[in-house]
Amino acid sequence: MGRKIFVSYKYSDIFVEELAGYPVTRARDYVTELQNLLDQNDHINKGENDGEDLSHFKDSTIEDGLKSKIFDSTLTIVMISKGMKDITKIEADQWIPWEISYSLREITRGERRSSTNAILAVVLPDIEGSYDYFIEEHNCASCDSRIIKTNILFDILKNNMFNIKSPTYVNCDSHADGGLPYSGFPSYIHSVKWCDFILSPNTYLDIAYSINARLDDYNLTKLL
């Protein structure tokens, strides 16, 4: 059965690894590749258009087409890229935070009410092909844990990671700081590297939906 997927991304971000066939690769080009990867029955609604500026809108007046795309979706994929965040603008005036907030909220339109979307963070490689700006793998030789650098994210993304109400931990004595890595799925917004996602897209979409099915296990931040 087809899934209705909304994709949130920074259209013009060029701080991504070059894709074959795209001389000047932008984050938007990865969305095209994403569409080619997914089942033909999946319905993809893409996010911002090049040159559009959210600062001219507020929640009450945002263009209806974008609202409709998110309202009609059940899963939001957010493309994490190195240049996704414009530090010269407040977060409420940028597309990605608004799209994630709207995806998380339950919205009533007419006689229909949306549910909180499942959300999956797909991390794009930077211009050098590295993911280390956000995910640092093999942080511990004993438990093979990884570090997720949420400090680079918009607040609404950061606040919906490592937000499980009753976390469980890996029992590992090799962490010098005394902290223990999480086990299972501690974040409502699960993160996966692009290189892993493309090997088995449905696996990671299913993970996002399974987390969404346990919505009450997480402390969600829905507003900007």
Short mmCIF file of C-alpha atoms in Angstrom, two decimals:
data_model
loop_
_atom_site.label_atom_id
_atom_site.label_comp_id
_atom_site.label_asym_id
_atom_site.label_seq_id
_atom_site.Cartn_x
_atom_site.Cartn_y
_atom_site.Cartn_z
CA MET A 1 0.00 0.00 0.00
CA GLY A 2 1.32 3.45 -0.91
CA ARG A 3 2.46 5.92 1.72
CA LYS A 4 1.97 9.67 1.64
CA ILE A 5 5.34 11.27 2.33
CA PHE A 6 6.25 14.93 2.73
CA VAL A 7 9.91 15.90 2.25
CA SER A 8 11.38 18.86 4.14
CA TYR A 9 14.75 20.19 2.97
CA LYS A 10 16.83 23.27 2.27
CA TYR A 11 16.32 23.67 -1.47
CA SER A 12 19.45 25.65 -2.30
CA ASP A 13 21.98 24.03 0.06
CA ILE A 14 25.05 23.23 -2.06
CA PHE A 15 27.17 21.95 0.87
CA VAL A 16 26.39 18.37 -0.14
CA GLU A 17 28.36 15.68 -1.94
CA GLU A 18 28.14 15.84 -5.72
CA LEU A 19 25.74 13.38 -7.32
CA ALA A 20 26.43 11.89 -10.75
CA GLY A 21 24.50 13.82 -13.35
CA TYR A 22 24.17 16.97 -11.22
CA PRO A 23 27.15 19.29 -11.95
CA VAL A 24 26.10 21.71 -9.19
CA THR A 25 24.43 19.39 -6.69
CA ARG A 26 21.94 20.83 -4.21
CA ALA A 27 19.96 19.21 -1.41
CA ARG A 28 16.98 19.38 -3.79
CA ASP A 29 18.71 16.92 -6.14
CA TYR A 30 18.80 14.32 -3.39
CA VAL A 31 15.01 14.63 -3.22
CA THR A 32 14.86 13.66 -6.90
CA GLU A 33 17.01 10.62 -6.15
CA LEU A 34 14.78 9.82 -3.18
CA GLN A 35 11.73 9.81 -5.42
CA ASN A 36 13.45 7.33 -7.73
CA LEU A 37 14.29 5.06 -4.79
CA LEU A 38 10.83 4.72 -3.30
CA ASP A 39 7.99 2.50 -4.45
CA GLN A 40 6.01 3.91 -7.35
CA ASN A 41 2.85 3.73 -5.25
CA ASP A 42 4.32 6.06 -2.62
CA HIS A 43 3.00 9.60 -2.96
CA ILE A 44 5.72 12.21 -2.45
CA ASN A 45 4.93 15.84 -1.68
CA LYS A 46 8.04 18.00 -1.79
CA GLY A 47 8.64 21.10 0.33
CA GLU A 48 9.82 24.63 -0.43
CA ASN A 49 10.31 25.99 -3.93
CA ASP A 50 13.49 27.79 -4.90
CA GLY A 51 13.38 31.46 -3.93
CA GLU A 52 10.36 31.25 -1.64
CA ASP A 53 10.75 33.06 1.66
CA LEU A 54 8.74 32.03 4.70
CA SER A 55 9.49 35.29 6.52
CA HIS A 56 6.64 36.90 4.56
CA PHE A 57 4.17 34.47 6.13
CA LYS A 58 3.04 33.39 9.56
CA ASP A 59 1.16 30.28 10.60
CA SER A 60 -2.23 31.89 10.02
CA THR A 61 -1.39 33.02 6.49
CA ILE A 62 1.07 30.43 5.16
CA GLU A 63 0.18 29.43 1.64
CA ASP A 64 -2.53 26.80 1.63
CA GLY A 65 -0.78 24.51 -0.83
CA LEU A 66 2.04 23.72 1.59
CA LYS A 67 -0.38 23.17 4.46
CA SER A 68 -2.38 20.77 2.31
CA LYS A 69 0.69 18.74 1.37
CA ILE A 70 1.66 18.19 5.00
CA PHE A 71 -1.92 17.67 6.19
CA ASP A 72 -2.38 14.92 3.61
CA SER A 73 0.83 13.07 4.56
CA THR A 74 1.53 10.43 7.20
CA LEU A 75 5.34 10.58 7.21
CA THR A 76 7.76 13.47 6.93
CA ILE A 77 11.33 12.93 5.75
CA VAL A 78 13.62 15.78 6.77
CA MET A 79 16.85 16.01 4.82
CA ILE A 80 19.67 16.95 7.22
CA SER A 81 22.35 18.85 5.33
CA LYS A 82 25.33 20.88 6.45
CA GLY A 83 23.96 24.19 5.17
CA MET A 84 20.31 23.64 6.10
CA LYS A 85 20.27 26.32 8.78
CA ASP A 86 20.53 30.04 8.02
CA ILE A 87 22.04 31.55 11.17
CA THR A 88 21.14 35.08 9.99
CA LYS A 89 17.40 34.35 10.31
CA ILE A 90 15.28 33.36 13.28
CA GLU A 91 14.12 29.76 13.12
CA ALA A 92 10.43 30.64 12.85
CA ASP A 93 11.18 32.40 9.55
CA GLN A 94 12.78 29.32 7.93
CA TRP A 95 10.97 26.54 6.12
CA ILE A 96 12.22 23.40 7.83
CA PRO A 97 11.24 24.28 11.44
CA TRP A 98 7.78 25.35 10.34
CA GLU A 99 7.28 22.20 8.26
CA ILE A 100 8.36 19.94 11.14
CA SER A 101 6.09 21.76 13.59
CA TYR A 102 3.12 21.41 11.25
CA SER A 103 3.97 17.73 10.70
CA LEU A 104 3.93 17.05 14.44
CA ARG A 105 0.71 18.87 15.24
CA GLU A 106 -2.81 17.50 15.00
CA ILE A 107 -4.64 19.85 12.66
CA THR A 108 -8.38 20.11 11.98
CA ARG A 109 -9.43 21.21 8.51
CA GLY A 110 -13.13 21.04 7.80
CA GLU A 111 -14.36 17.67 9.01
CA ARG A 112 -10.91 16.04 8.89
CA ARG A 113 -8.27 15.93 11.59
CA SER A 114 -4.67 14.96 10.90
CA SER A 115 -2.55 12.80 13.17
CA THR A 116 1.05 13.42 14.21
CA ASN A 117 3.30 12.37 11.34
CA ALA A 118 6.05 9.81 11.64
CA ILE A 119 9.34 11.63 11.02
CA LEU A 120 12.63 10.31 9.66
CA ALA A 121 15.86 12.32 9.42
CA VAL A 122 17.91 11.32 6.35
CA VAL A 123 21.42 12.74 6.73
CA LEU A 124 23.10 13.89 3.52
CA PRO A 125 26.89 13.69 3.04
CA ASP A 126 28.72 17.01 3.04
CA ILE A 127 30.75 18.29 0.11
CA GLU A 128 33.64 15.97 1.08
CA GLY A 129 31.36 12.94 1.35
CA SER A 130 31.48 12.91 5.15
CA TYR A 131 28.66 12.56 7.68
CA ASP A 132 30.83 13.50 10.67
CA TYR A 133 29.29 16.96 10.92
CA PHE A 134 26.23 15.21 12.36
CA ILE A 135 26.87 11.48 12.91
CA GLU A 136 30.12 10.15 14.31
CA GLU A 137 30.17 6.35 14.00
CA HIS A 138 32.12 3.79 16.08
CA ASN A 139 32.54 6.15 19.00
CA CYS A 140 33.22 3.22 21.34
CA ALA A 141 35.25 0.15 20.39
CA SER A 142 33.37 -1.99 22.90
CA CYS A 143 29.73 -1.19 22.17
CA ASP A 144 30.11 0.45 18.72
CA SER A 145 27.94 3.40 19.74
CA ARG A 146 27.59 6.54 17.67
CA ILE A 147 27.34 10.24 18.50
CA ILE A 148 24.52 12.36 17.09
CA LYS A 149 25.50 16.05 17.09
CA THR A 150 22.09 17.61 17.65
CA ASN A 151 23.62 21.01 18.44
CA ILE A 152 23.76 21.84 14.71
CA LEU A 153 20.01 21.37 14.29
CA PHE A 154 16.99 23.62 14.48
CA ASP A 155 15.56 23.51 18.00
CA ILE A 156 12.40 21.62 17.01
CA LEU A 157 14.51 18.81 15.54
CA LYS A 158 16.94 18.78 18.46
CA ASN A 159 14.13 18.72 21.03
CA ASN A 160 12.52 15.70 19.38
CA MET A 161 15.67 13.60 19.55
CA PHE A 162 16.67 11.66 22.68
CA ASN A 163 13.24 12.49 24.05
CA ILE A 164 11.96 9.05 25.03
CA LYS A 165 10.27 9.14 28.46
CA SER A 166 11.82 5.94 29.82
CA PRO A 167 15.21 5.42 28.17
CA THR A 168 17.20 2.19 28.26
CA TYR A 169 20.97 2.06 28.05
CA VAL A 170 23.75 -0.18 26.81
CA ASN A 171 25.77 -1.60 29.70
CA CYS A 172 29.31 -0.60 28.69
CA ASP A 173 32.26 0.15 30.97
CA SER A 174 34.38 1.79 28.28
CA HIS A 175 32.89 5.29 28.47
CA ALA A 176 35.34 7.45 30.38
CA ASP A 177 32.77 10.12 31.21
CA GLY A 178 30.58 7.56 32.97
CA GLY A 179 27.67 8.14 30.62
CA LEU A 180 26.00 5.22 28.92
CA PRO A 181 24.80 5.14 25.31
CA TYR A 182 21.11 4.72 24.62
CA SER A 183 19.73 1.47 23.26
CA GLY A 184 16.72 0.95 21.03
CA PHE A 185 15.08 4.04 19.55
CA PRO A 186 15.52 6.89 22.05
CA SER A 187 14.53 9.60 19.56
CA TYR A 188 11.12 10.27 18.07
CA ILE A 189 12.99 11.52 14.99
CA HIS A 190 15.29 8.64 14.05
CA SER A 191 18.42 9.49 12.02
CA VAL A 192 19.95 7.49 9.18
CA LYS A 193 22.81 8.29 6.82
CA TRP A 194 21.92 8.61 3.14
CA CYS A 195 24.36 5.83 2.19
CA ASP A 196 22.53 3.43 4.53
CA PHE A 197 19.06 4.64 3.64
CA ILE A 198 19.45 3.99 -0.09
CA LEU A 199 20.35 0.35 0.57
CA SER A 200 16.99 -0.37 2.18
CA PRO A 201 14.59 2.61 2.17
CA ASN A 202 11.56 0.66 3.33
CA THR A 203 13.41 -0.60 6.40
CA TYR A 204 13.92 2.94 7.65
CA LEU A 205 10.45 4.13 6.69
CA ASP A 206 9.07 1.21 8.69
CA ILE A 207 11.22 2.22 11.67
CA ALA A 208 9.75 5.73 11.58
CA TYR A 209 6.21 4.33 11.44
CA SER A 210 6.91 1.90 14.29
CA ILE A 211 8.16 4.78 16.46
CA ASN A 212 5.07 6.79 15.55
CA ALA A 213 2.92 3.87 16.72
CA ARG A 214 4.45 4.38 20.20
CA LEU A 215 3.78 8.11 20.21
CA ASP A 216 2.98 8.25 23.93
CA ASP A 217 6.47 6.93 24.79
CA TYR A 218 8.02 10.26 23.75
CA ASN A 219 7.96 13.83 25.02
CA LEU A 220 7.14 15.70 21.84
CA THR A 221 7.85 19.34 21.16
CA LYS A 222 5.35 20.48 18.54
CA LEU A 223 5.55 24.26 18.57
CA LEU A 224 8.32 26.64 17.52
#
